[in-house]
Short mmCIF file of C-alpha atoms in Angstrom, two decimals:
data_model
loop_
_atom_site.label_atom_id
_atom_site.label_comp_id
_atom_site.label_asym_id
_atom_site.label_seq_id
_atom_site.Cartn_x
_atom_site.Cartn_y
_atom_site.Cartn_z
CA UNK A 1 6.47 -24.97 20.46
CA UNK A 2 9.59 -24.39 18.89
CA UNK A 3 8.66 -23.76 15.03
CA UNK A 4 8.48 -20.71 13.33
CA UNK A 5 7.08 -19.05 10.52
CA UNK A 6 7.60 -16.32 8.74
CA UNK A 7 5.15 -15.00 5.77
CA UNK A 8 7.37 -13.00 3.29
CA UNK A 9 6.55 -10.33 0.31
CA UNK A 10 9.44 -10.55 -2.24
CA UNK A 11 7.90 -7.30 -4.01
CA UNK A 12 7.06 -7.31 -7.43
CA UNK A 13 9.48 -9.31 -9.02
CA UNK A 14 13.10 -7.89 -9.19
CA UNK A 15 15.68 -8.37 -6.49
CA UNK A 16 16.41 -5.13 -6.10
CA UNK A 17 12.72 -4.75 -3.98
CA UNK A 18 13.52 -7.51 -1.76
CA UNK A 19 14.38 -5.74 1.59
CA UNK A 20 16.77 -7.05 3.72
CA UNK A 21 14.71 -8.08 6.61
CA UNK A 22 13.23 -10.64 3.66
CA UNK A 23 16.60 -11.59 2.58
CA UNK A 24 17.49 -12.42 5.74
CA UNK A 25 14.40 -14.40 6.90
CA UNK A 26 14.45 -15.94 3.65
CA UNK A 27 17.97 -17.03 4.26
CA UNK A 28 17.12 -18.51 7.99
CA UNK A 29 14.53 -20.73 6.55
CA UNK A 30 14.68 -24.65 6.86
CA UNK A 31 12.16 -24.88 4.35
CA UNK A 32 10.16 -22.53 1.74
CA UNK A 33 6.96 -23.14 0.79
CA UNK A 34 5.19 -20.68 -1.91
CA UNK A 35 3.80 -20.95 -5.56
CA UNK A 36 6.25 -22.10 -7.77
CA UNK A 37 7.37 -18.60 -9.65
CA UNK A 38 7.40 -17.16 -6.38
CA UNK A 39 9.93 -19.78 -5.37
CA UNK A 40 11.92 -19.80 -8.30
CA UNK A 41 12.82 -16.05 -7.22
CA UNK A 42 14.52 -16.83 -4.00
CA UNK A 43 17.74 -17.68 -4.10
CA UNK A 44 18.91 -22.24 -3.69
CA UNK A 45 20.90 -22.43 -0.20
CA UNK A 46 22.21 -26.14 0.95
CA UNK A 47 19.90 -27.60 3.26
CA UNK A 48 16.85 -26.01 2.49
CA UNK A 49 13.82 -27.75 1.29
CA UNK A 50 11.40 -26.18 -1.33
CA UNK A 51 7.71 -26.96 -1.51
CA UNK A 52 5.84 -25.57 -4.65
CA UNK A 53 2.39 -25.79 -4.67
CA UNK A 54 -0.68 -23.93 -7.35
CA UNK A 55 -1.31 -20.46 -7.58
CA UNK A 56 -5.01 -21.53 -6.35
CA UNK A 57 -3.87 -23.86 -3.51
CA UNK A 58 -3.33 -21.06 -0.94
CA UNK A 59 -5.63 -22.50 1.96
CA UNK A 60 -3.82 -26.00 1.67
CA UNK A 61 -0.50 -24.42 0.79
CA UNK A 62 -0.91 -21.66 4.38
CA UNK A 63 -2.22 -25.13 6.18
CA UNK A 64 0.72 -27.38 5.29
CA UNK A 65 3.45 -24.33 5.86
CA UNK A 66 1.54 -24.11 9.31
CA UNK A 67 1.66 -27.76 10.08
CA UNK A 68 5.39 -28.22 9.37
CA UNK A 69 6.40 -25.36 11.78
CA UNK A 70 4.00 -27.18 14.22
CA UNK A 71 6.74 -30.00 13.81
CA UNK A 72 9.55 -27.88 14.87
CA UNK A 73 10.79 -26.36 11.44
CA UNK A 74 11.51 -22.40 10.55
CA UNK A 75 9.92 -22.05 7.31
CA UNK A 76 9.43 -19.41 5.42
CA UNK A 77 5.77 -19.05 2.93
CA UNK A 78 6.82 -16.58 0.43
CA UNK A 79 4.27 -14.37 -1.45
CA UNK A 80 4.87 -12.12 -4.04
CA UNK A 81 4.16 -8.17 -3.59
CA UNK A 82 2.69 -8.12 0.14
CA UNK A 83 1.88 -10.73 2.14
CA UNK A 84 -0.79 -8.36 3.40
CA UNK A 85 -2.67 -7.56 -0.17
CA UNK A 86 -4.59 -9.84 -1.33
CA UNK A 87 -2.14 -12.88 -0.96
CA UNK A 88 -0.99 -15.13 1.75
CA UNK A 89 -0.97 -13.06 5.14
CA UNK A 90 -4.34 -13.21 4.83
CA UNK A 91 -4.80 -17.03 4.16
CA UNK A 92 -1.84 -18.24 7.09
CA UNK A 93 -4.60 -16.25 9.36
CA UNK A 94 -7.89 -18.04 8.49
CA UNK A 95 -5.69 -21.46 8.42
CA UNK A 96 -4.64 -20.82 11.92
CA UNK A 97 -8.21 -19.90 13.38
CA UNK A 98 -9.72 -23.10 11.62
CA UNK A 99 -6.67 -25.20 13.00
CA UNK A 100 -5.57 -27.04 15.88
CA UNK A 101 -5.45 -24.85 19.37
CA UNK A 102 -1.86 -25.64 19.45
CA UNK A 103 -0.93 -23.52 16.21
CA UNK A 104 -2.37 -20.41 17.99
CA UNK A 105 1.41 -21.08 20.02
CA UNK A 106 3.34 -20.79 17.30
CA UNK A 107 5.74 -17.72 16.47
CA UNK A 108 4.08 -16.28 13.20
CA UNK A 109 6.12 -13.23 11.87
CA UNK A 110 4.80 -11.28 8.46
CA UNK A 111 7.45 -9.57 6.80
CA UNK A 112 6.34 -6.88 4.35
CA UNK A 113 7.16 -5.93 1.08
CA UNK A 114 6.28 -3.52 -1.89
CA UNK A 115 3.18 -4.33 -3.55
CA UNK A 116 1.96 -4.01 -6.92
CA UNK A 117 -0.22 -0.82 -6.58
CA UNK A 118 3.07 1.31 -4.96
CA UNK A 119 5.75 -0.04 -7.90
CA UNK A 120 2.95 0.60 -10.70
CA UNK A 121 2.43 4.21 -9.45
CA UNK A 122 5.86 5.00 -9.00
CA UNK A 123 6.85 4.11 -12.53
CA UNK A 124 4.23 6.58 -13.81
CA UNK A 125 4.40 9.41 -10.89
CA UNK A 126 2.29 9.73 -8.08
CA UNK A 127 -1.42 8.56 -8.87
CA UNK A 128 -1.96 7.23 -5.52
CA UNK A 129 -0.54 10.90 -3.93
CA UNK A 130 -3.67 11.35 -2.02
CA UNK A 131 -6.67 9.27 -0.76
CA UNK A 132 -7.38 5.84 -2.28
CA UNK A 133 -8.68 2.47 -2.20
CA UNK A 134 -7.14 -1.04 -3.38
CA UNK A 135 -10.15 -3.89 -4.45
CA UNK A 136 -9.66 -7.21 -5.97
CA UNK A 137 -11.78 -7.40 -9.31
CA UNK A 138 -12.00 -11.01 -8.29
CA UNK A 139 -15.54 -12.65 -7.79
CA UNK A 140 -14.31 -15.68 -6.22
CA UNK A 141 -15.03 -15.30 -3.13
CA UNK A 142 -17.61 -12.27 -3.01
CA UNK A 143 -20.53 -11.38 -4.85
CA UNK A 144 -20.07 -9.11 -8.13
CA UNK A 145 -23.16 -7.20 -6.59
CA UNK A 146 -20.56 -6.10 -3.44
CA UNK A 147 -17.52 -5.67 -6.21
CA UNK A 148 -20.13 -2.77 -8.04
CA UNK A 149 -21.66 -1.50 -4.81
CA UNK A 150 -17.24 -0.75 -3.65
CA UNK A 151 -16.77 0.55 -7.20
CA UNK A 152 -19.60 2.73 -6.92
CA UNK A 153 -19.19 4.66 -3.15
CA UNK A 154 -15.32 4.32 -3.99
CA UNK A 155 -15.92 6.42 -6.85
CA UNK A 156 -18.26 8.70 -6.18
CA UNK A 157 -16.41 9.46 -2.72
CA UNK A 158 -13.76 10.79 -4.87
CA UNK A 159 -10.83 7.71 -3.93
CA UNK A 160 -8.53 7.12 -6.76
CA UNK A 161 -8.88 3.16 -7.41
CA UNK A 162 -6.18 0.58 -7.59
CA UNK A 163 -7.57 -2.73 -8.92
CA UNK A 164 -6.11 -6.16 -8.22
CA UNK A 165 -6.55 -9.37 -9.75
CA UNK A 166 -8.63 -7.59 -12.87
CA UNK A 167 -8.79 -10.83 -15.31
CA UNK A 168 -8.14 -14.15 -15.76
CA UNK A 169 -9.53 -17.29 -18.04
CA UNK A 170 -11.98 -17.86 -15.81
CA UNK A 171 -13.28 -14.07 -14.89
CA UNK A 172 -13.14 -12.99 -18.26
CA UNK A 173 -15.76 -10.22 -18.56
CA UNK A 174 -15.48 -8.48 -14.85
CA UNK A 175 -13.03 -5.65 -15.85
CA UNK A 176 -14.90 -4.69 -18.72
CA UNK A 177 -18.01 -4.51 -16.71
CA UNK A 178 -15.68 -2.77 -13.84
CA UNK A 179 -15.10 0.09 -16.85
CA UNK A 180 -18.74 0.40 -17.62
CA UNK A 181 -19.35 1.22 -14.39
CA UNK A 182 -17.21 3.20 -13.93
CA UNK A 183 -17.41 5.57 -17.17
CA UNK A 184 -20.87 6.50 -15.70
CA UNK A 185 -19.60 7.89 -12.53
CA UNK A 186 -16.58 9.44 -13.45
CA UNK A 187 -15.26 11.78 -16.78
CA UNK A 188 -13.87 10.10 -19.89
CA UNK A 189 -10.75 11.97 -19.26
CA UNK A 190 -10.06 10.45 -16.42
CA UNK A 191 -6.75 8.62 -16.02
CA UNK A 192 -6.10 5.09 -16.51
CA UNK A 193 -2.80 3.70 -15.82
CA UNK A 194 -2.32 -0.42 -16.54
CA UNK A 195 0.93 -1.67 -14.76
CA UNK A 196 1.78 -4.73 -15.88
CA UNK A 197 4.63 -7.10 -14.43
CA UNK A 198 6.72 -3.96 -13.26
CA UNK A 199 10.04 -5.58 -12.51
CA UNK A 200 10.20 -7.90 -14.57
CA UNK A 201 11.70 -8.75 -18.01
CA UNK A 202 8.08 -8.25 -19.91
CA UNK A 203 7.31 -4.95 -17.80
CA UNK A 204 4.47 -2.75 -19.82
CA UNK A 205 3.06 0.08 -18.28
CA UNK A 206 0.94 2.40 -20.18
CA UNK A 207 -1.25 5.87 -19.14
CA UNK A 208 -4.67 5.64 -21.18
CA UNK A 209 -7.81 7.44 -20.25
CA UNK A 210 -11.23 5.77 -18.81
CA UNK A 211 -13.15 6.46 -22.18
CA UNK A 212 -10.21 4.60 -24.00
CA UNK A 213 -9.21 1.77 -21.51
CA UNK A 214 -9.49 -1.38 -23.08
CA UNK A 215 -10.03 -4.58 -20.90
CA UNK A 216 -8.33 -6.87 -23.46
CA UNK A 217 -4.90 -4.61 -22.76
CA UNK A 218 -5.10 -6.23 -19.05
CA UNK A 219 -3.58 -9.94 -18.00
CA UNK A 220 -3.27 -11.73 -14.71
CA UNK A 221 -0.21 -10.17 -13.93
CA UNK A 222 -1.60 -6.46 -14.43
CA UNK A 223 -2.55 -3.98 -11.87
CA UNK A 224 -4.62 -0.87 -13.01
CA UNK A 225 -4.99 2.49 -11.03
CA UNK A 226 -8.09 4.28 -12.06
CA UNK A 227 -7.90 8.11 -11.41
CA UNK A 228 -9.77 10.54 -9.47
CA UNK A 229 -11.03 14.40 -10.08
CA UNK A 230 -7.65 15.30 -8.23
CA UNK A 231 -5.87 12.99 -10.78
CA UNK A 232 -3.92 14.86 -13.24
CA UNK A 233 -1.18 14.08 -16.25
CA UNK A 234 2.27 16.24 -17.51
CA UNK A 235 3.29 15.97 -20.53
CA UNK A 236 6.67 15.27 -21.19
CA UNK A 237 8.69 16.13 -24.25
CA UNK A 238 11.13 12.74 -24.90
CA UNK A 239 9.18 11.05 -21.81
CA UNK A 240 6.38 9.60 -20.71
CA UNK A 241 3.93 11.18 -18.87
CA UNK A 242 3.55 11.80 -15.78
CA UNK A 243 0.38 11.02 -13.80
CA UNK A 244 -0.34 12.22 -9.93
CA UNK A 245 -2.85 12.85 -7.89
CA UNK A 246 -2.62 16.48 -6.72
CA UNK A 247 -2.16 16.86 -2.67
CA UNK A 248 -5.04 19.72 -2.45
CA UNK A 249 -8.72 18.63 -3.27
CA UNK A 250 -10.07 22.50 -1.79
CA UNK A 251 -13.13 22.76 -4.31
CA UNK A 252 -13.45 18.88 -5.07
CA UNK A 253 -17.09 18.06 -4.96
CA UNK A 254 -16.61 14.45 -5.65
CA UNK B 1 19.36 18.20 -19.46
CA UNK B 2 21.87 16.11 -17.43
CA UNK B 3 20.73 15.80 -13.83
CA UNK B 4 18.40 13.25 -12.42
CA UNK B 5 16.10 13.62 -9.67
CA UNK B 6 15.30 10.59 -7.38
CA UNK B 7 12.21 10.20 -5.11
CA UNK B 8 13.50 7.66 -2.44
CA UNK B 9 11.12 5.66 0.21
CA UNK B 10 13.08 5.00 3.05
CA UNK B 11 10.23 2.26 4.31
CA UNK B 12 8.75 2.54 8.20
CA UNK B 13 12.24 3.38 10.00
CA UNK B 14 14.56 0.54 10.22
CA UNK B 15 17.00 -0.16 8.14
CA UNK B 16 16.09 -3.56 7.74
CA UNK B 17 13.19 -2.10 5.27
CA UNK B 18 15.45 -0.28 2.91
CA UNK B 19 15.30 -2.15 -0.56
CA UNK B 20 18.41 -2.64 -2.47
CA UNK B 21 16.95 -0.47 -5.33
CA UNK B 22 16.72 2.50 -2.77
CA UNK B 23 20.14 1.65 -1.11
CA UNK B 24 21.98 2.37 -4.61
CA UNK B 25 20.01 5.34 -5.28
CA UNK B 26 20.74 6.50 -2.22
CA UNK B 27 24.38 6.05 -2.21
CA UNK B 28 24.98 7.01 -6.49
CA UNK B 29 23.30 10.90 -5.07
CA UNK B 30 25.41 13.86 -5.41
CA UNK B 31 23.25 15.77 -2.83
CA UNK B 32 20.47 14.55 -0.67
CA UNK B 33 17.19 16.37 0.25
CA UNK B 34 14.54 15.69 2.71
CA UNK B 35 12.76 15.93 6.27
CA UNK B 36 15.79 16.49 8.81
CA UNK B 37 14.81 12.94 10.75
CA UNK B 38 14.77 10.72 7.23
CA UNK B 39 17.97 12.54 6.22
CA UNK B 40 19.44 11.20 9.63
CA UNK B 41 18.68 7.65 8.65
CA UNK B 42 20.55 7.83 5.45
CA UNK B 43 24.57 6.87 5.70
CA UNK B 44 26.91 9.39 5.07
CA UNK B 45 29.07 9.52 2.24
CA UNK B 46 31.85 11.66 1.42
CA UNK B 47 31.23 13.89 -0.98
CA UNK B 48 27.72 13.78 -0.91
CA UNK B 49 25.86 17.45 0.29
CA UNK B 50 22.76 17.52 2.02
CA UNK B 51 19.95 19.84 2.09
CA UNK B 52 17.73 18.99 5.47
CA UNK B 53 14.36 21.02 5.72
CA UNK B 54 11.45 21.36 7.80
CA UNK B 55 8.45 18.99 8.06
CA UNK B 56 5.27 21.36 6.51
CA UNK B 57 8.09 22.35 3.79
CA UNK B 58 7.40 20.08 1.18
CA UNK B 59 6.46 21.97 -1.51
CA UNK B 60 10.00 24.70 -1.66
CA UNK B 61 11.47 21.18 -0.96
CA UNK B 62 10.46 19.21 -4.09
CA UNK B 63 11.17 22.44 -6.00
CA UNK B 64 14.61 23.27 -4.23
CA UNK B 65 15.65 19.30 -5.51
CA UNK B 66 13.98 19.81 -8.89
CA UNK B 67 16.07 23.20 -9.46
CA UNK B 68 19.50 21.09 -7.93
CA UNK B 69 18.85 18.51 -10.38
CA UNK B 70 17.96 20.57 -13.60
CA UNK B 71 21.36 22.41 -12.80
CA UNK B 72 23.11 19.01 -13.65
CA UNK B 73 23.42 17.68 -10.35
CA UNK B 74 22.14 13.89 -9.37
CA UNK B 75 19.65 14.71 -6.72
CA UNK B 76 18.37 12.16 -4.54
CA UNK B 77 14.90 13.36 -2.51
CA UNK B 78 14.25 11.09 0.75
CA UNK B 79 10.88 9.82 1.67
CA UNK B 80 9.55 8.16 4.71
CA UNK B 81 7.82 4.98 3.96
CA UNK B 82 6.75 5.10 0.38
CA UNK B 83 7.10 8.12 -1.34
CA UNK B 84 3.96 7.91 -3.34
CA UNK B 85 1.56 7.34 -0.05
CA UNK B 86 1.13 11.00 1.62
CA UNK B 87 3.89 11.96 0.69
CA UNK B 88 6.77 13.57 -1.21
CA UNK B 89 6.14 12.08 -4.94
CA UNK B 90 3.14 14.25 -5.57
CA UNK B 91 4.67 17.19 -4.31
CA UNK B 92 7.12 16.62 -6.56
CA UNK B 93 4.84 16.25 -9.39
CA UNK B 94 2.63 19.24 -8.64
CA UNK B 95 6.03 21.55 -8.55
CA UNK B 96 7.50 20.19 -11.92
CA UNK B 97 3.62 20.46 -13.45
CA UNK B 98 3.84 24.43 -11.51
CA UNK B 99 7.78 25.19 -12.86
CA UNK B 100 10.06 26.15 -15.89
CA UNK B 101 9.16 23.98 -18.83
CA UNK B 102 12.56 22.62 -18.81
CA UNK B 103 12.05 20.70 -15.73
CA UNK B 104 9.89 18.37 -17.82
CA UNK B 105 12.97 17.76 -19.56
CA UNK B 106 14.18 15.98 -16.46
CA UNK B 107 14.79 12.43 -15.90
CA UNK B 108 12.84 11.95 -12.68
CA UNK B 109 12.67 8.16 -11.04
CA UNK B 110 10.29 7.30 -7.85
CA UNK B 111 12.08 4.11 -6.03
CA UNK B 112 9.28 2.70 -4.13
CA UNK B 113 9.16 1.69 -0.29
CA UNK B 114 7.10 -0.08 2.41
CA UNK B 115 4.34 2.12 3.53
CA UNK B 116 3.35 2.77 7.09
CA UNK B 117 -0.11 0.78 6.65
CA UNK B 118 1.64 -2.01 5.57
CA UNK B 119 4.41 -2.32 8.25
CA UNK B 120 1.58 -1.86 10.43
CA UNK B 121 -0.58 -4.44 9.33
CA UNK B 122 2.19 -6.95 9.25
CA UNK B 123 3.05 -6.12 12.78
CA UNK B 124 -0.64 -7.71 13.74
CA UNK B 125 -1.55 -10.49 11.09
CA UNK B 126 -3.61 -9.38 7.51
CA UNK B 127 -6.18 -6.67 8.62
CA UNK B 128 -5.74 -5.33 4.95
CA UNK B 129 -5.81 -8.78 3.51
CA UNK B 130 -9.19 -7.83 2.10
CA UNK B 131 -10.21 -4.32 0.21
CA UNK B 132 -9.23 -1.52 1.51
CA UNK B 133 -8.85 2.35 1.47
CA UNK B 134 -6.34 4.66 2.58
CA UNK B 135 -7.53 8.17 3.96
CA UNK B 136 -5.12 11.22 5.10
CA UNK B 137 -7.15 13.08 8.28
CA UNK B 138 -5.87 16.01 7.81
CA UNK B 139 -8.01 18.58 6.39
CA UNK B 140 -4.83 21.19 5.98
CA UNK B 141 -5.62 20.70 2.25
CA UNK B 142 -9.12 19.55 1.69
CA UNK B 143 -12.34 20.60 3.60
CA UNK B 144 -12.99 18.41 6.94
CA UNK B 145 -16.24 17.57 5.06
CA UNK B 146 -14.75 15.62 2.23
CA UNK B 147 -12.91 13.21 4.63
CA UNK B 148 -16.06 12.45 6.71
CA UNK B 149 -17.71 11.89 3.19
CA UNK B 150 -15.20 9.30 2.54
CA UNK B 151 -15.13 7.85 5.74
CA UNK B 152 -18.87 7.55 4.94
CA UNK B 153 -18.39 6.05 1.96
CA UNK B 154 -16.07 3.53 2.84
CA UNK B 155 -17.20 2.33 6.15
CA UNK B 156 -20.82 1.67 4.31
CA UNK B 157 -19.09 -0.46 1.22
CA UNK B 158 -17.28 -2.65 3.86
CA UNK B 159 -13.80 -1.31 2.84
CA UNK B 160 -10.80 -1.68 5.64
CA UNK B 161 -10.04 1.63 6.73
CA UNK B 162 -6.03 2.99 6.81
CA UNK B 163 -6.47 6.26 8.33
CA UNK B 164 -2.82 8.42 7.82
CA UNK B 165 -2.21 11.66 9.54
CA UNK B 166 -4.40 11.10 11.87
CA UNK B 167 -3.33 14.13 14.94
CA UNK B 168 -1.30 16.48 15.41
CA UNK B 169 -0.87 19.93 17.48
CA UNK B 170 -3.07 21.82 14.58
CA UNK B 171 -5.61 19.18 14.31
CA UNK B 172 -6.73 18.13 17.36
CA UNK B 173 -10.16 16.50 17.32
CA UNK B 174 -10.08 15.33 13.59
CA UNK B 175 -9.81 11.84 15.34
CA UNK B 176 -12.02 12.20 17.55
CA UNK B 177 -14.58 13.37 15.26
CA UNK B 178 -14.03 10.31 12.82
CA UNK B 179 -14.29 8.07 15.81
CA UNK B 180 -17.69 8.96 16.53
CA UNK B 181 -18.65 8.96 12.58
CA UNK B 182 -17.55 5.44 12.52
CA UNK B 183 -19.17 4.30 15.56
CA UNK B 184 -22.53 5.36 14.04
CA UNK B 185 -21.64 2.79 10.83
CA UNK B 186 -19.81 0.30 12.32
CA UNK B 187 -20.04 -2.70 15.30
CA UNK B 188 -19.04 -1.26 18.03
CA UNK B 189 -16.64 -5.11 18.52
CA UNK B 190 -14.87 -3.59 15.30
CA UNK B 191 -11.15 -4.19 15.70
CA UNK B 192 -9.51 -1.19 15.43
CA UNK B 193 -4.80 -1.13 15.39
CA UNK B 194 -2.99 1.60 16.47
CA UNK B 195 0.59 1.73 14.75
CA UNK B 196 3.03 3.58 16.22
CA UNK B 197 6.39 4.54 15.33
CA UNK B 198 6.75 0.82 13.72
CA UNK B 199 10.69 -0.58 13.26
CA UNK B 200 12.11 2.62 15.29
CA UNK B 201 13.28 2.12 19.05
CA UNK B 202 9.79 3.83 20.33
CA UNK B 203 7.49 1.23 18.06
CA UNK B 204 4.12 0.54 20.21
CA UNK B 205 0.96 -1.69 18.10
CA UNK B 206 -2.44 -1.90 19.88
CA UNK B 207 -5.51 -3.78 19.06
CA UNK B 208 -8.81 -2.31 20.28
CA UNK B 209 -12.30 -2.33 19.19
CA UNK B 210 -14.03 1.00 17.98
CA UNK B 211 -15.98 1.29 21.19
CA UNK B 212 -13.10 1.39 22.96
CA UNK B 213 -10.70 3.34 20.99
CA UNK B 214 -8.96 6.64 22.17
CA UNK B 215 -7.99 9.13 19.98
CA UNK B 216 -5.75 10.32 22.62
CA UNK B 217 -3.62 7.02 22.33
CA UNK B 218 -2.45 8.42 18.87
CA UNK B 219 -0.07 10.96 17.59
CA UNK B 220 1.63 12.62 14.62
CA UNK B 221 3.56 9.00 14.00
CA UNK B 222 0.74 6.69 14.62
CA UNK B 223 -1.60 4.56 11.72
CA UNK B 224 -4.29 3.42 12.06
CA UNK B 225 -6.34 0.66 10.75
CA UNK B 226 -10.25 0.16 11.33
CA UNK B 227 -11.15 -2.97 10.26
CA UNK B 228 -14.63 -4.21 8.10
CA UNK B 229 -17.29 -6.54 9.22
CA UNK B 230 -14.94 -9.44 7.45
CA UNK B 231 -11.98 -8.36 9.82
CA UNK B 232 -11.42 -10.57 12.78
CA UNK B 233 -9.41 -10.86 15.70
CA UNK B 234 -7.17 -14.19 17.16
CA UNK B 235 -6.39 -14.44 20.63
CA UNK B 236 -3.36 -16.70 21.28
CA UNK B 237 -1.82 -17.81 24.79
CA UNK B 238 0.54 -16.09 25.93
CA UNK B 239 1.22 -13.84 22.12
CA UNK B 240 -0.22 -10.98 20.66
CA UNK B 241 -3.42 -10.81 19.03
CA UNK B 242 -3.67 -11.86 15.38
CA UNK B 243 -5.79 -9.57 13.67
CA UNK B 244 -6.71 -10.46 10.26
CA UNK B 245 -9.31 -9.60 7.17
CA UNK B 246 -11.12 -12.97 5.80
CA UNK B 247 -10.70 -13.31 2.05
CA UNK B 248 -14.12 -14.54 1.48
CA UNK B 249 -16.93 -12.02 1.83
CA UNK B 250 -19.57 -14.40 0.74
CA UNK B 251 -22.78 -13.32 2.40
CA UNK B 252 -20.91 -9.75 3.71
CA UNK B 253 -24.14 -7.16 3.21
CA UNK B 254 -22.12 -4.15 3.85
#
C-alpha cells in the first residue's frame, strides 16, 4: 500500500507554533482534510486538494482521510493544538481498528504540536510546573458521574487541573457544576487561570481565583487551568501576574 | 528595567520540533543559558555569550538569567521539551517570587514547546487521546508517599498515566515501586510505552503491558505512558503497534 497519512497539530492558532516537521508534512500533502478553520490556517499550494468537513464529523472525517490514503494519496488530517489531546489522533485510531484489515498496512505518521494547556500556561507562568492532569469537561461520550468521580481523586490527590472542552450550546451547565465541585475540595483562593484563543487575534487570558471563577467568562475556544495547594501567584507592578506551581510540595498534605 | 528574560522549549531533540516562535527568540538573545546538552542544540551566533550549567542546577540557573536580564541584557533561558512541564519555567518563577523586588519589574516571556509525553505518544498512535495526568517520580522534592498517593488516585479514576523522571542513579527503585502499585489497580494486559530519547539519534519506543514491564528498560531520558482501561493496542503486519486511548468511555467503571 502506497498511501500515507500523516495526522498534524498546527498548535494553537498562530504560525509561529507550527514546527517545521508540520510545515513540511503539511507541504508534502496531496490532499488536506481537517475542520474548516483548521484548514483555513494552512497555507494554498497548487495541486493540493482541501476537504473541510464539521467540527463534530471527526469519525467520518478520520474514516474518509483513511480511505483516500487507502487509494494511494499522501494526505495530511490536520488538527488544531495536538493531534494527541482530545482531537484527531485519537479518532484516525478507532477508525482504523473498526476498518478494513488492509488500512492496518498503511503508513500512519502523528506529528505533534503545542496544545492548548502548554500555550495557556506559558502566557501566565508556570501553573502546570509540577504534577497535573488534563480532562475534557465534555459529557459526550462519558458519563458526568465519571467527569465528577476524575474531578474529585484529581483534586484531592493534589494535581493541578487543566480542563478541555469546558462549554458549549449544548453542555451549557457542566463547568459551573465542574466549579461547585470543586470549591468543596479545594480553598477559595485557589488559582484560576481561563486561556482563551491564545494565538489568536481575540486572545483573553485572565488569572481569577476558584471562589470568583465565573462559568459564563468561558467559550468553546477556552481552556482553564485550575490550581493546586502548590499553586501560587506574583504580583507584578505594570504586569500581570504571574501564576506557577512551585517545584517542592515537602509538607503538602493534599 | 530594560532587559527581557526568555524561557525557551527546545521540543523532544530534533530540530524539526523547534517552533518558529522559539527559533526567533532564540536567535534575537544576547546571551543564552541552560543545561550544557540543550545549549549544544542551539545554533551559534556571533555575538551571542553563553552560560552552560549543570543538570541539578536549576535553581542558581533561573536566578543567574534573571540577574543577566535585570542588568539590561536580553537573556534567552533554554528548555528541553516544554519549559513549563518539569521543568525550567517554575524555577524561574519560584526565583523571581524568592529575589530583589525589581525583578518583578522584568519583562519575562515563556515560548512554549512539544513536551516529551507528547512526542512520545505520537511516536505510537493517541494513548493520551483520552484524560490524562502527568506525574514527576522523583521524590528529590516531595515525599515518595505523595507520588504513590497520586498514582493511587489516578490509576483508580481511569486517568492515562505520563510518568516523567522516572530513574536515575539517586533513585533507583522509584519505578519499580510504582510498577508494583499499579499492578495491584490495574489489568495486568494494560499497555504500558516506553519513550526513549525520542527525535535524537539514540530514540528507542516500546509497547508492553504492565505485567510485563521492566523498570530496568528505562533511564534518566525515558517517558513513560501507562495506559487506562479505555487504552488499546493495534497490531498491524509487518508495522509497529498502534497504541491508542478510545474517546468514548461510555460504560468505563473506573
Amino acid at each position: 500500500m502506497s498511501g500515507h497519512l500523516a495526522v498534524i497539530g498546527l498548535g494553537p492558532g498562530d504560525a509561529g507554533y507550527v514546527t517545521p516537521q508540520a510545515q513540511a508534512a503539511l507541504a508534502a500533502a496531496d490532499a488536506l482534510y481537517g475542520y474548516g478553520p483548521y484548514l483555513d490556517r494552512v497555507p494554498v499550494r497548487d495541486g493540493q486538494s482541501r476537504h473541510a468537513s464539521d467540527n463534530r464529523e471527526e469519525g467520518a472525517r478520520a474514516a474518509a482521510a483513511l480511505a483516500h490514503a487507502a487509494a494511494g494519496a499522501g494526505v495530511a488530517l490536520v488538527s488544531g493544538g495536538d493531534p494527541g489531546v482530545f482531537a484527531m489522533a485519537a479518532a484516525v485510531c478507532e477508525e482504523l481498528a473498526a476498518g478494513p484489515p488492509d488500512w492496518r498496512s498503511l503508513d500512519v505518521t502523528i506529528v505533534p504540536g503545542v496544545t492548548a494547556m502548554l500555550a495557556v500556561a506559558a502566557r501566565v507562568g508556570a501553573p502546570l510546573g509540577h504534577d497535573f492532569c488534563a480532562l475534557s469537561l465534555s459529557d459526550n461520550l462519558k458519563p458526568w458521574d465519571l467527569v465528577e468521580r476524575r474531578l474529585d481523586a484529581a483534586a484531592g490527590a493534589g494535581f493541578v487541573i487543566a480542563l478541555y472542552n469546558p462549554i458549549s450550546r449544548a453542555r451549557p451547565w457542566q463547568l459551573g457544576r465542574a466549579f461547585e465541585l470543586l470549591r468543596s475540595l479545594l480553598p477559595p483562593s485557589t488559582p484560576v487561570v481561563f486561556g482563551r484563543a491564545v494565538g489568536r487575534a481575540d486572545e483573553a487570558v485572565t488569572v481569577t481565583t476558584l471562589a470568583l471563577a465565573d462559568p459564563n467568562a468561558a467559550d468553546m475556544s477556552t481552556l482553564l487551568i485550575v490550581g493546586s495547594h502548590q499553586t501560587h501567584v506574583i504580583a507584578r507592578p505594570g504586569r500581570p501576574p504571574l501564576v506557577y506551581t512551585s517545584r517542592s510540595a515537602q509538607g503538602v498534605n493534599a
